[in-house]
Amino acid sequence: MWDVEKIRADFPALQQTVNDEPLIYFDNAATTQKPLCVLDKEMQFYKENNANVHRGVHTLSEAATQEYEEARETVRQFIHAASTKEILFTRGTTTSLNWIARGYAEKVLKEGDEIILSKMEHHANIIPWQQVAQKTGAVLRYVPFTKEGFLDEEVLDELLNEKTKIVALSQISNVLGTENPIARLAKKVHQYDAVFVVDGAQSAPHEKIDVQALDCDFFAFSGHKMCGPTGIGVLYGKQKWLEMMDPVEFGGEMIDFVYEEDSTWTELPWKFEAGTPNIAGAIGLATAIHYLEKLGMDQIQAYEAELMADLLPRLQAIEGVTVYGPKDPKDHKGVISFNIEGIHPHDVATALDMEGVAVRAGHHCAQPLLRELSVPAAVRASLYFYNTKEEIDRFLEAIEKVKEYFQYGIE
Ligand code: PMP
């Protein structure tokens, strides 16, 4: 039994009112709220174990190092990586993707090599590759999505060829909510010996991830979208790629020997983590992972599917509402983007805020995607496991109120 009220009690931020209404937090694709255990853990670290890692021999430093490295092991288990050497702590998905682009792609790509992306990517999975292309002479190719909002695999099949060196795709679109079949796509990509980069920012929070079963070469995600702190994220990479990939930042912690003119790097994973890392963040993320695992990733996924099955058809049925992406709630993973005819999405979001509902409006860092949809902006409601059916009822009532307020349909 999913005891959502008990779960909500773990989240102080969900207890508040906004504009005199109980908060309905439907902006989870942007960032999620944090359970008390994560907040307490960070506080406890700073109160009791705060010291720098990998340096001191004193008790606190050893305790901090142990907690930090245990956090890496927690992440390894969470995504079922083969080794902690393959788990790098970063600032978030954006940093993770930039590291691959700078440290790996810029090193190995040559003029005329091809990088395949899709039209449904977040800017974080577009711009680093544009930079690579500009620096190396590699060429970007884009896979479109179908009318229903799915990756057009036929075009991907046509685009893949011997010149393809990297394919970088999101597992779940942060606008359409559609999921790409990563394991199947990995087989296709690997037939051409290309490297498969997966942006897992919107999938890791919502479903079980097994990087070995997916057989992706790199997998990036952010702690703050899965109950963890901001400023901490993960880059998983297969060891063989991380061995040949260059660090992007240089300084303390990542070196072996430093001479006046040159230096050598220490072993994986530390060769990438220059300077003092986000120790409390990593420990907070591990606490968030333990929290999610206690709830059960399968159970989280099942409950969110139930919420989506309730919300999507009722939203679609409202006159004047256009929902983007698939029609079937099963194909919407956590995210619904929509517009109300004749009302600007920013006005919708502002009016919803007056009703205590937090949603996002804008281009959602996916301008090429919105251009394909021929809309400049959209409203996005995104759910997490602590949302409720009562909130969905109130959200839909709020949408009707927004329509009334803007005199929808009145000439
Ligand atoms: N990719 C996707 C699909 C996302 O939704 C986001 C966050 N909106 C990112 C990448 C970037 O994540 P972050 O801002 O945490 O680096």
Short mmCIF file of C-alpha atoms and ligand atoms in Angstrom, two decimals:
data_model
loop_
_atom_site.label_atom_id
_atom_site.label_comp_id
_atom_site.label_asym_id
_atom_site.label_seq_id
_atom_site.Cartn_x
_atom_site.Cartn_y
_atom_site.Cartn_z
CA MET A 1 0.00 0.00 0.00
CA TRP A 2 1.32 3.41 -1.01
CA ASP A 3 0.81 5.56 2.09
CA VAL A 4 1.23 8.92 0.41
CA GLU A 5 0.23 10.93 3.49
CA LYS A 6 2.94 9.23 5.52
CA ILE A 7 5.46 9.90 2.73
CA ARG A 8 4.43 13.56 2.49
CA ALA A 9 5.11 13.99 6.20
CA ASP A 10 8.79 13.42 5.36
CA PHE A 11 8.86 16.58 3.21
CA PRO A 12 8.73 19.86 5.17
CA ALA A 13 8.43 21.95 1.99
CA LEU A 14 5.18 20.21 1.06
CA GLN A 15 3.51 21.33 4.29
CA GLN A 16 3.35 25.01 3.41
CA THR A 17 0.72 27.25 1.90
CA VAL A 18 1.41 29.44 -1.11
CA ASN A 19 -0.86 32.43 -1.73
CA ASP A 20 -3.06 31.14 1.11
CA GLU A 21 -3.57 27.77 -0.59
CA PRO A 22 -1.93 24.47 0.31
CA LEU A 23 1.06 24.11 -2.01
CA ILE A 24 0.63 21.77 -4.96
CA TYR A 25 4.16 21.16 -6.16
CA PHE A 26 3.96 20.05 -9.79
CA ASP A 27 7.41 21.26 -10.88
CA ASN A 28 9.33 18.11 -10.08
CA ALA A 29 11.05 17.83 -13.45
CA ALA A 30 12.82 21.08 -12.58
CA THR A 31 13.78 19.97 -9.10
CA THR A 32 12.22 17.84 -6.37
CA GLN A 33 11.62 18.58 -2.71
CA LYS A 34 13.90 17.05 -0.09
CA PRO A 35 12.95 14.66 2.67
CA LEU A 36 13.99 15.44 6.25
CA CYS A 37 16.47 12.57 6.31
CA VAL A 38 18.52 14.25 3.54
CA LEU A 39 18.42 17.64 5.28
CA ASP A 40 19.32 16.04 8.63
CA LYS A 41 22.18 14.08 7.10
CA GLU A 42 23.79 17.18 5.60
CA MET A 43 23.39 19.03 8.88
CA GLN A 44 24.85 16.09 10.80
CA PHE A 45 27.83 15.92 8.44
CA TYR A 46 28.64 19.58 8.94
CA LYS A 47 28.07 19.36 12.68
CA GLU A 48 30.04 16.20 13.36
CA ASN A 49 32.24 14.93 10.55
CA ASN A 50 33.14 18.03 8.59
CA ALA A 51 36.68 17.71 7.24
CA ASN A 52 38.32 17.51 3.85
CA VAL A 53 38.52 14.14 2.15
CA HIS A 54 41.44 12.02 0.93
CA ARG A 55 43.98 14.24 2.70
CA GLY A 56 44.16 14.15 6.42
CA VAL A 57 45.00 11.19 8.59
CA HIS A 58 43.04 12.66 11.46
CA THR A 59 39.84 11.07 12.64
CA LEU A 60 37.39 13.52 11.13
CA SER A 61 39.08 13.46 7.74
CA GLU A 62 38.99 9.69 7.71
CA ALA A 63 35.32 9.70 8.69
CA ALA A 64 34.49 12.22 5.95
CA THR A 65 36.47 10.23 3.37
CA GLN A 66 34.72 7.05 4.37
CA GLU A 67 31.26 8.63 4.09
CA TYR A 68 32.13 10.21 0.74
CA GLU A 69 33.44 6.94 -0.71
CA GLU A 70 30.50 5.01 0.74
CA ALA A 71 28.25 7.45 -1.12
CA ARG A 72 30.01 6.47 -4.33
CA GLU A 73 29.34 2.81 -3.56
CA THR A 74 25.66 3.65 -2.92
CA VAL A 75 25.45 5.30 -6.34
CA ARG A 76 27.23 2.33 -7.93
CA GLN A 77 24.65 -0.05 -6.53
CA PHE A 78 21.76 2.28 -7.42
CA ILE A 79 22.61 2.16 -11.14
CA HIS A 80 24.27 -1.25 -11.00
CA ALA A 81 27.65 -0.15 -12.34
CA ALA A 82 30.42 -2.75 -12.35
CA SER A 83 32.83 -0.70 -10.24
CA THR A 84 33.09 2.51 -8.21
CA LYS A 85 35.88 3.47 -10.65
CA GLU A 86 33.05 4.16 -13.06
CA ILE A 87 31.21 6.60 -10.77
CA LEU A 88 32.29 10.23 -10.93
CA PHE A 89 30.73 12.90 -8.77
CA THR A 90 29.91 16.05 -10.73
CA ARG A 91 27.81 19.16 -10.22
CA GLY A 92 24.88 17.61 -12.09
CA THR A 93 23.79 16.33 -15.49
CA THR A 94 25.02 19.45 -17.26
CA THR A 95 28.54 19.08 -15.88
CA SER A 96 28.52 15.35 -16.59
CA LEU A 97 27.64 15.88 -20.25
CA ASN A 98 30.20 18.68 -20.59
CA TRP A 99 32.90 16.44 -19.17
CA ILE A 100 32.20 13.76 -21.79
CA ALA A 101 32.18 16.33 -24.57
CA ARG A 102 35.37 18.06 -23.45
CA GLY A 103 37.33 15.17 -22.00
CA TYR A 104 36.35 12.39 -24.38
CA ALA A 105 34.78 13.71 -27.58
CA GLU A 106 37.17 16.59 -28.19
CA LYS A 107 40.04 14.20 -27.75
CA VAL A 108 38.91 11.47 -30.16
CA LEU A 109 36.70 13.13 -32.80
CA LYS A 110 38.05 14.27 -36.14
CA GLU A 111 36.72 16.36 -38.99
CA GLY A 112 33.81 14.65 -40.72
CA ASP A 113 32.97 12.38 -37.79
CA GLU A 114 29.30 12.43 -36.88
CA ILE A 115 27.44 12.98 -33.62
CA ILE A 116 23.78 11.97 -33.54
CA LEU A 117 21.38 13.80 -31.22
CA SER A 118 17.60 14.05 -31.22
CA LYS A 119 15.20 16.94 -31.56
CA MET A 120 13.87 16.20 -28.10
CA GLU A 121 17.08 16.95 -26.22
CA HIS A 122 17.53 19.35 -23.34
CA HIS A 123 20.00 22.13 -24.14
CA ALA A 124 22.47 20.41 -21.79
CA ASN A 125 22.62 17.55 -24.29
CA ILE A 126 22.92 19.81 -27.34
CA ILE A 127 25.25 22.71 -26.64
CA PRO A 128 28.28 20.71 -25.40
CA TRP A 129 28.11 18.72 -28.68
CA GLN A 130 27.86 21.91 -30.73
CA GLN A 131 31.08 23.02 -29.04
CA VAL A 132 32.72 19.70 -29.90
CA ALA A 133 31.59 20.01 -33.50
CA GLN A 134 32.93 23.57 -33.76
CA LYS A 135 36.29 22.58 -32.30
CA THR A 136 36.83 19.29 -34.14
CA GLY A 137 34.96 19.70 -37.42
CA ALA A 138 32.59 16.88 -36.49
CA VAL A 139 29.05 17.12 -37.85
CA LEU A 140 25.79 17.08 -35.84
CA ARG A 141 22.86 14.99 -37.06
CA TYR A 142 19.41 15.18 -35.52
CA VAL A 143 16.81 12.42 -35.21
CA PRO A 144 13.30 13.91 -35.29
CA PHE A 145 10.36 12.68 -33.24
CA THR A 146 7.10 11.41 -34.63
CA LYS A 147 3.74 13.18 -34.47
CA GLU A 148 2.99 11.15 -31.35
CA GLY A 149 6.21 12.32 -29.70
CA PHE A 150 8.38 9.21 -30.03
CA LEU A 151 11.92 9.13 -31.33
CA ASP A 152 11.78 8.35 -35.04
CA GLU A 153 13.85 5.19 -35.01
CA GLU A 154 13.66 4.77 -38.77
CA VAL A 155 15.55 8.00 -39.23
CA LEU A 156 18.04 6.95 -36.57
CA ASP A 157 18.63 3.74 -38.56
CA GLU A 158 19.25 5.81 -41.68
CA LEU A 159 21.58 8.23 -39.94
CA LEU A 160 23.78 5.61 -38.25
CA ASN A 161 26.88 4.85 -40.33
CA GLU A 162 30.63 4.24 -40.02
CA LYS A 163 31.23 7.95 -39.44
CA THR A 164 28.95 7.97 -36.39
CA LYS A 165 31.18 8.26 -33.34
CA ILE A 166 28.74 9.41 -30.65
CA VAL A 167 25.00 9.08 -30.16
CA ALA A 168 23.65 11.18 -27.27
CA LEU A 169 19.99 10.82 -26.26
CA SER A 170 17.83 11.47 -23.25
CA GLN A 171 16.20 8.43 -21.68
CA ILE A 172 13.06 10.42 -20.85
CA SER A 173 12.17 13.73 -22.50
CA ASN A 174 11.71 16.56 -20.02
CA VAL A 175 8.98 18.06 -22.22
CA LEU A 176 7.10 15.17 -23.83
CA GLY A 177 7.60 12.59 -21.09
CA THR A 178 8.34 9.90 -23.68
CA GLU A 179 10.92 7.25 -22.93
CA ASN A 180 13.52 6.09 -25.43
CA PRO A 181 14.20 2.34 -25.51
CA ILE A 182 17.82 2.69 -24.43
CA ALA A 183 18.80 -1.00 -24.33
CA ARG A 184 17.48 -1.60 -27.85
CA LEU A 185 19.06 1.58 -29.18
CA ALA A 186 22.40 0.65 -27.58
CA LYS A 187 22.56 -2.46 -29.78
CA LYS A 188 22.08 -0.38 -32.91
CA VAL A 189 24.63 2.22 -31.84
CA HIS A 190 27.21 -0.41 -30.96
CA GLN A 191 26.86 -2.10 -34.36
CA TYR A 192 28.71 0.96 -35.64
CA ASP A 193 31.17 1.02 -32.73
CA ALA A 194 29.80 4.39 -31.71
CA VAL A 195 29.67 5.53 -28.11
CA PHE A 196 26.20 5.85 -26.56
CA VAL A 197 25.69 8.74 -24.12
CA VAL A 198 22.46 8.71 -22.13
CA ASP A 199 21.02 11.76 -20.39
CA GLY A 200 19.26 10.18 -17.43
CA ALA A 201 18.22 13.42 -15.69
CA GLN A 202 14.52 12.57 -16.01
CA SER A 203 14.75 8.79 -15.73
CA ALA A 204 16.99 8.06 -12.73
CA PRO A 205 14.51 9.72 -10.33
CA HIS A 206 11.58 7.62 -11.53
CA GLU A 207 12.68 4.11 -12.46
CA LYS A 208 15.24 1.46 -11.73
CA ILE A 209 18.42 2.03 -13.71
CA ASP A 210 20.81 -0.76 -14.61
CA VAL A 211 23.61 0.68 -16.71
CA GLN A 212 24.95 -2.78 -17.51
CA ALA A 213 21.58 -3.99 -18.78
CA LEU A 214 21.09 -0.75 -20.72
CA ASP A 215 24.64 -1.17 -22.04
CA CYS A 216 25.13 2.58 -22.45
CA ASP A 217 28.68 3.89 -22.46
CA PHE A 218 27.96 6.99 -20.38
CA PHE A 219 24.99 7.85 -18.16
CA ALA A 220 24.44 11.28 -16.57
CA PHE A 221 22.02 12.36 -13.85
CA SER A 222 21.41 15.01 -11.17
CA GLY A 223 20.89 14.56 -7.44
CA HIS A 224 18.46 17.45 -7.02
CA LYS A 225 15.82 15.84 -9.27
CA MET A 226 15.67 12.77 -7.02
CA CYS A 227 15.34 14.18 -3.50
CA GLY A 228 19.05 14.94 -3.19
CA PRO A 229 20.78 18.29 -2.71
CA THR A 230 21.58 20.71 -5.52
CA GLY A 231 25.14 20.88 -6.81
CA ILE A 232 25.74 17.14 -6.88
CA GLY A 233 25.32 14.78 -9.80
CA VAL A 234 26.84 11.72 -11.33
CA LEU A 235 28.67 10.72 -14.44
CA TYR A 236 28.82 7.00 -15.03
CA GLY A 237 31.22 5.85 -17.75
CA LYS A 238 32.46 2.43 -18.76
CA GLN A 239 35.94 2.04 -17.38
CA LYS A 240 37.56 1.65 -20.81
CA TRP A 241 36.27 5.10 -21.85
CA LEU A 242 37.10 6.79 -18.56
CA GLU A 243 40.66 5.43 -18.78
CA MET A 244 41.19 7.21 -22.09
CA MET A 245 39.10 10.29 -21.25
CA ASP A 246 40.99 13.40 -20.07
CA PRO A 247 40.09 15.29 -16.92
CA VAL A 248 38.45 18.63 -17.61
CA GLU A 249 39.56 20.29 -14.41
CA PHE A 250 43.05 20.21 -12.97
CA GLY A 251 44.40 20.84 -9.49
CA GLY A 252 44.63 19.11 -6.15
CA GLU A 253 43.30 15.61 -5.46
CA MET A 254 43.47 14.41 -9.08
CA ILE A 255 47.24 14.19 -9.44
CA ASP A 256 49.83 11.50 -8.96
CA PHE A 257 53.09 13.44 -9.42
CA VAL A 258 53.49 17.13 -10.15
CA TYR A 259 56.67 18.49 -11.70
CA GLU A 260 57.42 22.02 -12.80
CA GLU A 261 56.46 21.45 -16.43
CA ASP A 262 54.12 18.49 -16.34
CA SER A 263 52.08 16.23 -14.09
CA THR A 264 50.52 12.80 -14.02
CA TRP A 265 47.03 11.86 -12.98
CA THR A 266 45.94 9.58 -10.24
CA GLU A 267 43.71 6.56 -10.86
CA LEU A 268 39.97 6.36 -11.50
CA PRO A 269 37.65 7.79 -10.34
CA TRP A 270 39.68 10.49 -8.58
CA LYS A 271 41.54 11.62 -11.69
CA PHE A 272 38.40 13.56 -12.64
CA GLU A 273 37.59 15.09 -9.27
CA ALA A 274 39.97 18.05 -8.97
CA GLY A 275 39.80 20.14 -5.83
CA THR A 276 37.60 19.70 -2.79
CA PRO A 277 34.47 17.90 -3.93
CA ASN A 278 30.90 18.50 -2.80
CA ILE A 279 31.32 16.12 0.12
CA ALA A 280 28.08 16.96 1.93
CA GLY A 281 26.23 16.85 -1.40
CA ALA A 282 27.47 13.36 -2.20
CA ILE A 283 26.53 12.16 1.27
CA GLY A 284 23.12 13.83 0.93
CA LEU A 285 22.61 12.17 -2.44
CA ALA A 286 23.42 8.76 -0.95
CA THR A 287 20.85 9.41 1.78
CA ALA A 288 18.29 10.33 -0.90
CA ILE A 289 19.07 7.10 -2.76
CA HIS A 290 18.56 5.06 0.41
CA TYR A 291 15.25 6.86 0.91
CA LEU A 292 14.09 6.09 -2.66
CA GLU A 293 15.22 2.49 -2.37
CA LYS A 294 13.30 2.06 0.86
CA LEU A 295 10.17 3.19 -0.95
CA GLY A 296 11.15 0.96 -3.88
CA MET A 297 11.86 2.25 -7.38
CA ASP A 298 9.30 -0.16 -8.88
CA GLN A 299 6.67 1.02 -6.42
CA ILE A 300 7.51 4.66 -7.15
CA GLN A 301 7.11 3.99 -10.85
CA ALA A 302 3.81 2.16 -10.39
CA TYR A 303 2.31 4.90 -8.21
CA GLU A 304 3.39 7.64 -10.61
CA ALA A 305 1.81 5.70 -13.48
CA GLU A 306 -1.44 5.65 -11.49
CA LEU A 307 -1.29 9.43 -11.02
CA MET A 308 -0.61 9.93 -14.71
CA ALA A 309 -3.51 7.64 -15.68
CA ASP A 310 -5.75 9.88 -13.58
CA LEU A 311 -4.38 13.25 -14.68
CA LEU A 312 -3.71 12.97 -18.41
CA PRO A 313 -7.17 11.98 -19.75
CA ARG A 314 -8.91 14.54 -17.54
CA LEU A 315 -6.57 17.30 -18.68
CA GLN A 316 -6.93 16.26 -22.33
CA ALA A 317 -10.72 16.41 -21.95
CA ILE A 318 -10.72 20.09 -20.95
CA GLU A 319 -11.85 22.26 -23.84
CA GLY A 320 -9.06 24.39 -25.25
CA VAL A 321 -6.26 22.34 -23.71
CA THR A 322 -3.65 20.87 -26.06
CA VAL A 323 -1.35 18.27 -24.52
CA TYR A 324 1.91 17.62 -26.36
CA GLY A 325 3.37 14.15 -26.78
CA PRO A 326 1.67 10.78 -26.60
CA LYS A 327 -2.05 10.36 -25.93
CA ASP A 328 -1.63 7.30 -23.72
CA PRO A 329 -0.74 8.04 -20.09
CA LYS A 330 1.52 4.97 -20.06
CA ASP A 331 3.82 6.84 -22.45
CA HIS A 332 4.04 9.96 -20.29
CA LYS A 333 6.75 9.43 -17.70
CA GLY A 334 6.12 12.03 -15.02
CA VAL A 335 5.74 14.97 -17.38
CA ILE A 336 2.87 16.69 -19.19
CA SER A 337 3.43 19.77 -21.33
CA PHE A 338 0.35 21.63 -22.53
CA ASN A 339 -1.14 24.92 -23.58
CA ILE A 340 -4.53 26.51 -23.17
CA GLU A 341 -5.75 28.06 -26.39
CA GLY A 342 -5.50 31.83 -26.38
CA ILE A 343 -3.79 32.14 -22.98
CA HIS A 344 -0.05 32.65 -22.78
CA PRO A 345 1.66 29.84 -20.83
CA HIS A 346 3.33 32.35 -18.51
CA ASP A 347 -0.10 33.77 -17.67
CA VAL A 348 -1.36 30.23 -17.03
CA ALA A 349 1.55 29.52 -14.69
CA THR A 350 1.14 32.86 -12.88
CA ALA A 351 -2.59 32.31 -12.43
CA LEU A 352 -1.99 28.74 -11.23
CA ASP A 353 0.51 30.08 -8.70
CA MET A 354 -2.28 32.25 -7.28
CA GLU A 355 -4.08 28.96 -6.61
CA GLY A 356 -1.01 27.53 -4.88
CA VAL A 357 0.02 25.39 -7.87
CA ALA A 358 3.69 25.38 -8.89
CA VAL A 359 4.24 24.52 -12.56
CA ARG A 360 6.81 25.67 -15.05
CA ALA A 361 6.18 27.70 -18.19
CA GLY A 362 8.63 28.44 -20.95
CA HIS A 363 10.75 26.54 -23.43
CA HIS A 364 12.01 24.08 -20.79
CA CYS A 365 15.57 24.33 -22.10
CA ALA A 366 14.46 22.50 -25.24
CA GLN A 367 14.05 25.16 -27.91
CA PRO A 368 14.57 22.82 -30.90
CA LEU A 369 11.80 20.58 -29.53
CA LEU A 370 9.33 23.43 -29.08
CA ARG A 371 10.18 24.72 -32.55
CA GLU A 372 9.18 21.29 -33.90
CA LEU A 373 5.88 21.63 -32.04
CA SER A 374 5.53 25.14 -33.50
CA VAL A 375 4.94 26.70 -30.10
CA PRO A 376 7.21 29.26 -28.43
CA ALA A 377 6.40 28.05 -24.93
CA ALA A 378 4.31 25.57 -22.97
CA VAL A 379 3.11 24.90 -19.44
CA ARG A 380 4.64 21.83 -17.81
CA ALA A 381 3.15 19.88 -14.93
CA SER A 382 5.54 17.26 -13.60
CA LEU A 383 4.75 14.76 -10.87
CA TYR A 384 6.65 12.84 -8.24
CA PHE A 385 5.76 10.04 -5.85
CA TYR A 386 4.58 12.42 -3.12
CA ASN A 387 1.86 13.99 -5.24
CA THR A 388 -1.73 12.90 -4.69
CA LYS A 389 -5.00 12.38 -6.55
CA GLU A 390 -6.51 15.16 -4.43
CA GLU A 391 -3.85 17.50 -5.77
CA ILE A 392 -4.74 16.41 -9.29
CA ASP A 393 -8.42 17.27 -8.59
CA ARG A 394 -7.44 20.69 -7.27
CA PHE A 395 -5.04 21.25 -10.17
CA LEU A 396 -7.79 20.54 -12.73
CA GLU A 397 -10.19 22.85 -10.86
CA ALA A 398 -7.47 25.50 -10.92
CA ILE A 399 -7.13 25.10 -14.70
CA GLU A 400 -10.88 25.75 -15.06
CA LYS A 401 -10.51 28.84 -12.87
CA VAL A 402 -7.62 30.07 -15.03
CA LYS A 403 -9.82 29.71 -18.10
CA GLU A 404 -12.60 31.66 -16.41
CA TYR A 405 -10.21 34.34 -15.22
CA PHE A 406 -8.92 34.89 -18.73
CA GLN A 407 -12.50 34.63 -20.04
CA TYR A 408 -11.68 31.67 -22.25
CA GLY A 409 -14.26 31.25 -25.03
CA ILE A 410 -15.98 34.58 -24.28
CA GLU A 411 -16.02 36.75 -27.38
N1 PMP B 1 18.71 16.89 -19.21
C1 PMP B 1 17.40 16.85 -18.94
C2 PMP B 1 16.54 15.92 -19.72
C3 PMP B 1 16.87 17.65 -17.93
O1 PMP B 1 15.57 17.63 -17.70
C4 PMP B 1 17.74 18.51 -17.21
C5 PMP B 1 17.21 19.42 -16.10
N2 PMP B 1 16.15 20.22 -16.47
C6 PMP B 1 19.09 18.51 -17.52
C7 PMP B 1 19.55 17.68 -18.52
C8 PMP B 1 20.08 19.40 -16.80
O2 PMP B 1 20.17 19.02 -15.48
P1 PMP B 1 20.95 19.96 -14.42
O3 PMP B 1 20.35 21.33 -14.57
O4 PMP B 1 20.64 19.34 -13.11
O5 PMP B 1 22.38 19.93 -14.77
#
